[in-house]
Amino acid sequence: MSSVTGVSLADETPGPHGSAPLSGDGAGTGRLGDRLFGGAAKGAGIFVIALVTLVGVFLLWQAIPAIANDKASFLTSREWSVNDSNNLRFGIVELLWTTVTASAIAMLIAVPVGVAVALFITQYAPTWLSRPAASLIDLLAAVPSIVFGIWGLRTFGPVFEPVQNFLRDHLGWIPLFSDANISGGSTILFVGIVLAIMVLPIVTALSREVFAQTPITHREGALALGATKWEMIRISVLPFGKPGVISAAMLGLGRALGETIAVTIILSTLPDGAKWTFSLLNGGETFASRIANNAAEFDTPQKAGAFIAAGLVLFILTFVVNAIARIVIDRRKAFSE
Amino acid sequence: MAKRIDVSDLNVYYSAFKAVEGVTMTVEPRSVTAFIGPSGCGKSTFLRTLNRMHEVIPGGRVEGKVMLDDQDLYDSGVDPVAVRRTVGMVFQRPNPFPTMSIYDNVAAGLKLNGVKGKKRLDEVVEKSLQGANLWNEVKDRLSKPGAGLSGGQQQRLCIARAIAVEPQVLLMDEPCSALDPISTLAIEDLIGELKSKYTIVIVTHNMQQAARVSDRTAFFNLAATGKPGKLIEIDDTQRIFNNPGVKATEDYISGRFG
Ligand SMILES: Nc1ncnc2c1ncn2[C@@H]1O[C@H](COP(=O)(O)OP(=O)(O)OP(=O)(O)O)[C@@H](O)[C@H]1O
Ligand SMILES: [Mg+2]
């Protein structure tokens, strides 16, 4: 920490979405080094944009013929029979429901817990504890998803079973918790919880980063007004960190929406023609797990096209989530500089 | 509501480093006391012990007594949060809460104190902004971000925020050092008005400013870097500037320092 009186480094540090220069300035001199580096940066930028565009084009190109041949309604049908290429019938509504609810459960758990852990590490924990705690959480991010899948299936699932039974027995009258005859360790609810554990390190690490950057002047401004520590956090740290937390949540959500292997391992698939229910205690398939479960069957372009169409929707979903996050963050900008 | 501050034999530490040593002084109520002295002599450090902001810094601790009328601020039963509600502070760099509107910035302290009711808040916000000579400039844009004001306006906003909770004492650490001469004058005038209600302590590097606004002046100095800063003398401002008791004070004021 620098002097309490003079200008501290923290004063100058721009917020995560503050005044950091995101666009080029006029400082280039036209010298060789400038041109080389400028060219390389521009090339990398164009490369990334081109890559995303190509992925989108590929998905559209593969998906459109299949969607055009779809005899059922692509957006609202629950059917999925793609074996007879003269009578393709498939729709995504069930995949969408499962994907979105499992991810929503994950976010509902991971964001508050992640923010709380980040606050603890940056504001409350003594130094000897905060460093190891932070590293430990970062380590969690490095655990491969297959490990989470197996651990969830074999170890955590049985432990969770009684909790699930309790919900079913006592809250069963709420449609979300009605009985669907699926064992505890392989329901949407359970997958949501495992996903929460998987995205927790992302949310925590990024939130920790922004909270730690709260300028000392903001924090002291609150304390000098007679704020308690928690009030100081509410007045200074949380508002300062909010855009960062939103970004963190969106990154986590992106991971949860697209997570494949852990979901595929854990979630019970439903038999054809199973009854529709809103229950979180049901099984099902997400976009990603439906594709993974059937990867062996992409033998005709028609069939593959149906799955790629599902992938396209996931792609768009992630895109929309990120766009919304950007808008939310930009709207707050006027108040954060 | 202004209170007297009595400091006796105060030592201030950053972990093992003693930054200020053996300060004994009295700050009179309803007056302006200026702290002057070379950079690094511990003016800010000492100032921050007067509202227990010093201990916010890891390793920051204090030995000695600071009496606010007959209450020892460092008594074991005293809550630092309560002290800071009684002794307000304005910082060197204007630091309005960036995510809050002008209105919310001023109301922030009141809300911490549990003041509710829009009418009451409206009243106090207007009164405080008027008290800080800012009302006319911002009354049409109270809901705009406080960070959108000019530096001088921001500093007056911070003063409004500090006086909104009606403290007994107002501490100001170089409140004008980031401001232009016009804003500086506006704040100096304001200090002149505020002293009828508050006990004011101001740190400044500007000799003219100390001479203009203060009734009493304290000169701090340090023997060498790494040594603790000390209070050399405190006296009526007139005396300090015209006929100081210590040679070092005269040297410093007349620019023959070091
Ligand atoms: N956070 C800190 N940790 C450790 N030492 C500090 C800290 N802040 C200040 N000091 C030291 O305490 C001493 C007094 O510093 P202080 O900031 O109080 O001086 P000052 O008189 O206010 O100076 P200036 O006029 O430049 O503002 C200096 O030696 C400084 O290096
Ligand atoms: Mg200082």
XYZ file of N, CA and C in Angstrom, chain B residues 106-253:
444
model
N -24.546 12.697 -1.224
C -24.760 13.503 -0.023
C -25.567 12.725 1.001
N -26.508 11.918 0.513
C -27.388 11.201 1.436
C -26.727 9.949 2.014
N -25.567 9.567 1.472
C -24.966 8.278 1.853
C -24.767 8.158 3.367
N -24.181 9.199 3.953
C -23.908 9.146 5.388
C -25.184 9.069 6.204
N -26.217 9.818 5.760
C -27.497 9.804 6.476
C -28.104 8.424 6.449
N -28.038 7.807 5.276
C -28.614 6.475 5.168
C -27.875 5.501 6.077
N -26.550 5.683 6.187
C -25.797 4.834 7.112
C -26.296 5.041 8.535
N -26.689 6.271 8.841
C -27.191 6.566 10.182
C -28.633 6.145 10.364
N -29.206 5.546 9.334
C -30.573 5.057 9.467
C -31.630 6.120 9.228
N -31.239 7.289 8.707
C -32.244 8.309 8.400
C -33.068 7.833 7.209
N -34.375 7.844 7.376
C -35.235 7.416 6.277
C -36.232 8.514 5.975
N -36.997 8.302 4.951
C -38.023 9.284 4.620
C -37.481 10.283 3.632
N -38.116 10.332 2.471
C -37.618 11.148 1.387
C -37.589 12.624 1.769
N -38.609 13.041 2.511
C -38.711 14.464 2.827
C -37.509 14.915 3.652
N -37.236 14.142 4.688
C -36.117 14.474 5.577
C -34.798 14.465 4.784
N -34.617 13.426 3.956
C -33.387 13.329 3.167
C -33.270 14.534 2.224
N -34.376 14.838 1.531
C -34.362 15.987 0.623
C -33.885 17.246 1.335
N -34.446 17.444 2.530
C -34.099 18.640 3.302
C -32.606 18.702 3.581
N -32.097 17.583 4.122
C -30.693 17.595 4.532
C -29.777 17.711 3.319
N -30.150 17.036 2.217
C -29.311 17.117 1.027
C -29.236 18.565 0.550
N -30.379 19.237 0.520
C -30.357 20.629 0.061
C -29.536 21.499 1.007
N -29.771 21.307 2.311
C -29.066 22.123 3.295
C -27.551 21.905 3.194
N -27.150 20.638 3.034
C -25.718 20.352 2.988
C -25.083 20.900 1.724
N -25.797 20.747 0.601
C -25.238 21.275 -0.648
C -25.163 22.796 -0.579
N -26.159 23.402 0.056
C -26.091 24.851 0.228
C -24.924 25.205 1.133
N -24.770 24.412 2.198
C -23.666 24.641 3.119
C -22.321 24.529 2.427
N -22.260 23.725 1.402
C -20.997 23.552 0.685
C -20.931 24.446 -0.556
N -21.849 25.407 -0.652
C -21.887 26.344 -1.789
C -21.969 25.652 -3.141
N -22.714 24.559 -3.182
C -22.766 23.814 -4.430
C -24.194 23.733 -4.967
N -25.140 24.072 -4.129
C -26.556 23.860 -4.460
C -26.937 24.468 -5.806
N -26.579 25.731 -5.991
C -27.015 26.399 -7.229
C -26.460 25.742 -8.478
N -25.279 25.175 -8.342
C -24.665 24.569 -9.522
C -25.244 23.197 -9.856
N -25.781 22.502 -8.867
C -26.197 21.117 -9.143
C -27.681 20.852 -8.941
N -28.440 21.873 -8.520
C -29.825 21.564 -8.116
C -30.659 20.984 -9.254
N -30.245 21.241 -10.503
C -31.015 20.711 -11.629
C -30.549 19.341 -12.083
N -29.505 18.852 -11.494
C -29.001 17.546 -11.948
C -28.587 16.664 -10.782
N -29.426 16.635 -9.781
C -29.109 15.857 -8.576
C -29.010 14.369 -8.845
N -29.689 13.927 -9.914
C -29.689 12.481 -10.157
C -28.564 12.065 -11.096
N -27.731 13.033 -11.493
C -26.597 12.696 -12.364
C -25.433 12.183 -11.515
N -24.526 11.428 -12.128
C -23.406 10.893 -11.341
C -22.532 11.998 -10.752
N -22.119 11.802 -9.500
C -21.269 12.782 -8.850
C -19.915 12.896 -9.528
N -19.495 11.820 -10.163
C -18.177 11.826 -10.803
C -18.176 12.693 -12.060
N -19.355 13.146 -12.501
C -19.410 13.989 -13.695
C -19.173 15.460 -13.414
N -18.950 15.819 -12.147
C -18.702 17.225 -11.817
C -17.232 17.565 -12.023
N -16.936 18.863 -12.043
C -15.533 19.274 -12.127
C -14.845 18.930 -10.809
N -13.519 18.956 -10.836
C -12.760 18.598 -9.630
C -13.154 19.446 -8.431
N -13.280 20.754 -8.647
C -13.631 21.642 -7.542
C -15.034 21.355 -7.029
N -15.949 21.099 -7.967
C -17.317 20.765 -7.552
C -17.340 19.444 -6.804
N -16.548 18.496 -7.299
C -16.488 17.191 -6.616
C -16.007 17.362 -5.181
N -15.003 18.228 -5.012
C -14.482 18.407 -3.660
C -15.537 19.043 -2.766
N -16.301 20.001 -3.315
C -17.373 20.585 -2.510
C -18.470 19.557 -2.247
N -18.665 18.661 -3.220
C -19.627 17.572 -2.987
C -19.172 16.706 -1.813
N -17.861 16.449 -1.766
C -17.339 15.645 -0.664
C -17.500 16.379 0.662
N -17.350 17.706 0.621
C -17.566 18.479 1.849
C -19.042 18.396 2.245
N -19.925 18.515 1.248
C -21.363 18.404 1.540
C -21.668 17.039 2.140
N -21.061 16.013 1.588
C -21.276 14.660 2.082
C -20.825 14.554 3.538
N -19.677 15.202 3.827
C -19.149 15.115 5.189
C -20.007 15.906 6.171
N -20.507 17.086 5.769
C -21.263 17.884 6.741
C -22.719 17.442 6.836
N -23.168 16.607 5.897
C -24.564 16.155 5.936
C -24.872 15.395 7.221
N -23.885 14.708 7.776
C -24.133 13.944 8.996
C -23.874 14.781 10.244
N -23.682 16.090 10.049
C -23.463 17.015 11.156
C -22.404 16.528 12.125
N -21.158 16.445 11.668
C -20.095 15.999 12.562
C -19.741 17.117 13.548
N -18.973 16.779 14.578
C -18.501 17.792 15.526
C -17.230 18.441 14.999
N -16.481 17.663 14.268
C -15.169 18.102 13.804
C -15.048 17.748 12.327
N -14.368 18.601 11.566
C -14.153 18.310 10.153
C -12.650 18.335 9.882
N -12.120 17.206 9.412
C -10.695 17.127 9.093
C -10.528 17.233 7.581
N -9.592 18.048 7.135
C -9.387 18.198 5.696
C -7.904 18.041 5.388
N -7.599 17.061 4.531
C -6.199 16.820 4.179
C -5.915 17.406 2.808
N -5.252 18.543 2.789
C -4.941 19.231 1.524
C -6.146 19.245 0.583
N -7.255 19.805 1.023
C -8.487 19.699 0.224
C -8.405 20.460 -1.093
N -7.459 21.356 -1.234
C -7.417 22.190 -2.443
C -6.263 21.837 -3.353
N -5.480 20.825 -2.992
C -4.236 20.643 -3.740
C -4.481 20.150 -5.158
N -5.684 19.603 -5.436
C -5.947 19.152 -6.808
C -6.810 20.160 -7.549
N -6.933 21.389 -7.006
C -7.902 22.329 -7.573
C -7.246 23.589 -8.132
N -7.983 24.247 -9.026
C -7.499 25.508 -9.592
C -7.724 26.631 -8.578
N -7.123 27.822 -8.820
C -7.207 28.913 -7.832
C -8.646 29.348 -7.532
N -9.526 29.306 -8.538
C -10.900 29.760 -8.295
C -11.625 28.786 -7.377
N -11.515 27.495 -7.690
C -12.149 26.499 -6.821
C -11.544 26.558 -5.430
N -10.232 26.813 -5.378
C -9.560 26.909 -4.087
C -10.167 28.033 -3.260
N -10.351 29.187 -3.902
C -10.959 30.307 -3.178
C -12.351 29.954 -2.691
N -13.118 29.261 -3.552
C -14.479 28.880 -3.162
C -14.438 28.021 -1.908
N -13.468 27.117 -1.845
C -13.399 26.232 -0.681
C -12.890 26.977 0.544
N -11.953 27.905 0.313
C -11.467 28.695 1.464
C -12.597 29.524 2.059
N -13.416 30.126 1.187
C -14.571 30.888 1.698
C -15.469 29.982 2.514
N -15.670 28.802 1.956
C -16.543 27.842 2.615
C -16.009 27.484 4.000
N -14.695 27.278 4.090
C -14.098 26.955 5.389
C -14.367 28.089 6.376
N -14.239 29.323 5.881
C -14.516 30.473 6.733
C -15.933 30.442 7.287
N -16.888 29.998 6.441
C -18.279 29.938 6.914
C -18.493 28.763 7.863
N -17.873 27.640 7.534
C -18.120 26.424 8.317
C -17.591 26.532 9.740
N -16.588 27.397 9.934
C -15.955 27.375 11.254
C -16.873 27.927 12.339
N -17.949 28.588 11.934
C -18.875 29.024 12.977
C -19.613 27.839 13.590
N -19.599 26.712 12.892
C -20.330 25.559 13.418
C -19.444 24.380 13.788
N -18.300 24.282 13.112
C -17.501 23.073 13.306
C -16.106 23.420 13.814
N -15.469 22.404 14.376
C -14.044 22.490 14.640
C -13.358 21.980 13.389
N -12.494 22.797 12.818
C -11.904 22.401 11.539
C -10.394 22.275 11.645
N -9.881 21.187 11.115
C -8.431 21.012 11.026
C -8.091 20.809 9.562
N -7.134 21.583 9.064
C -6.794 21.489 7.641
C -5.290 21.340 7.475
N -4.893 20.380 6.643
C -3.481 20.233 6.295
C -3.275 20.989 4.987
N -2.217 21.779 4.919
C -1.963 22.482 3.655
C -0.472 22.702 3.427
N -0.101 22.720 2.172
C 1.277 23.062 1.796
C 1.362 24.501 1.356
N 0.203 25.162 1.354
C 0.149 26.505 0.824
C 0.154 27.491 1.997
N 1.286 28.184 2.153
C 1.444 29.086 3.307
C 0.377 30.173 3.316
N 0.117 30.725 2.105
C -0.895 31.792 2.045
C -2.245 31.254 2.501
N -2.504 30.022 2.094
C -3.783 29.454 2.486
C -3.871 29.316 4.006
N -2.818 28.798 4.590
C -2.810 28.665 6.047
C -3.038 30.036 6.677
N -2.330 31.042 6.159
C -2.456 32.383 6.718
C -3.866 32.924 6.525
N -4.458 32.651 5.365
C -5.805 33.187 5.076
C -6.888 32.544 5.914
N -6.871 31.201 6.014
C -8.054 30.559 6.593
C -7.945 30.207 8.072
N -6.728 30.109 8.589
C -6.659 29.490 9.915
C -6.540 30.505 11.038
N -6.986 30.078 12.223
C -6.820 30.880 13.422
C -5.544 30.462 14.149
N -5.289 29.148 14.104
C -4.090 28.630 14.758
C -3.328 27.797 13.728
N -2.022 27.766 13.879
C -1.218 26.990 12.944
C -0.254 26.108 13.730
N -0.146 24.843 13.276
C 0.803 23.925 13.897
C 1.880 23.605 12.876
N 3.128 23.709 13.296
C 4.228 23.390 12.387
C 4.846 22.054 12.801
N 4.869 21.121 11.843
C 5.490 19.804 12.065
C 6.801 19.756 11.308
N 7.732 18.978 11.832
C 9.000 18.831 11.129
C 9.588 17.473 11.455
N 10.553 17.065 10.669
C 11.243 15.826 11.020
C 12.732 16.042 10.904
N 13.458 15.394 11.787
C 14.895 15.625 11.868
C 15.586 15.128 10.606
N 15.207 13.953 10.141
C 15.801 13.380 8.933
C 14.842 12.330 8.416
N 14.969 11.944 7.154
C 14.074 10.906 6.654
C 14.300 9.628 7.438
N 13.199 8.945 7.731
C 13.305 7.730 8.533
C 13.138 7.997 10.008
N 13.301 9.274 10.402
C 13.045 9.645 11.800
C 11.577 10.040 11.929
N 11.019 9.905 13.135
C 9.618 10.308 13.292
C 9.431 11.815 13.187
N 8.268 12.212 12.653
C 7.936 13.633 12.614
C 7.495 14.104 13.988
N 7.712 15.403 14.244
C 7.332 15.951 15.546
C 6.601 17.263 15.365
N 5.789 17.587 16.359
C 5.170 18.907 16.387
C 6.213 19.884 16.914
N 6.557 20.887 16.114
C 7.554 21.847 16.558
C 6.897 22.924 17.415
N 5.852 23.541 16.864
C 5.101 24.475 17.703
C 3.710 24.700 17.155
N 2.820 25.123 18.034
C 1.479 25.496 17.611
C 1.125 26.798 18.310
N 0.614 27.734 17.507
C 0.335 29.057 18.090
C -0.679 29.768 17.208
N -1.048 30.989 17.615
C -1.934 31.773 16.750
C -1.259 31.967 15.396
N -2.065 31.882 14.363
C -1.509 31.968 13.020
C -0.700 33.256 12.825
N -1.255 34.354 13.317
C -0.554 35.646 13.255
C 0.878 35.518 13.766
N 0.974 34.899 14.932
C 2.259 34.787 15.598
C 3.207 33.878 14.820
N 2.658 32.735 14.372
C 3.496 31.791 13.641
C 4.082 32.453 12.399
N 3.291 33.252 11.735
C 3.781 33.832 10.485
C 4.618 35.088 10.688
N 4.359 35.818 11.791
C 5.100 37.073 11.961
C 6.245 36.972 12.944
N 6.029 36.108 13.949
C 7.001 36.130 15.023
C 7.062 34.774 15.701
N 7.462 33.734 14.942
C 7.394 32.381 15.492
C 8.400 32.202 16.620
N 8.081 31.250 17.506
C 8.936 31.023 18.672
C 10.165 30.203 18.348
N 10.131 29.467 17.252
C 11.237 28.564 16.943
C 11.845 28.964 15.608
N 13.152 28.876 15.527
C 13.837 29.293 14.308
C 13.429 28.440 13.092
N 13.274 27.120 13.319
C 12.942 26.213 12.217
C 11.628 26.623 11.546
N 10.683 27.084 12.337
C 9.401 27.511 11.794
C 9.605 28.682 10.850
N 10.379 29.645 11.328
C 10.627 30.828 10.510
C 11.313 30.435 9.206
N 12.302 29.551 9.296
C 13.018 29.107 8.100
C 12.060 28.459 7.120
N 11.205 27.623 7.644
C 10.281 26.909 6.757
C 9.332 27.885 6.076
N 8.767 28.784 6.860
C 7.770 29.701 6.307
C 8.389 30.640 5.291
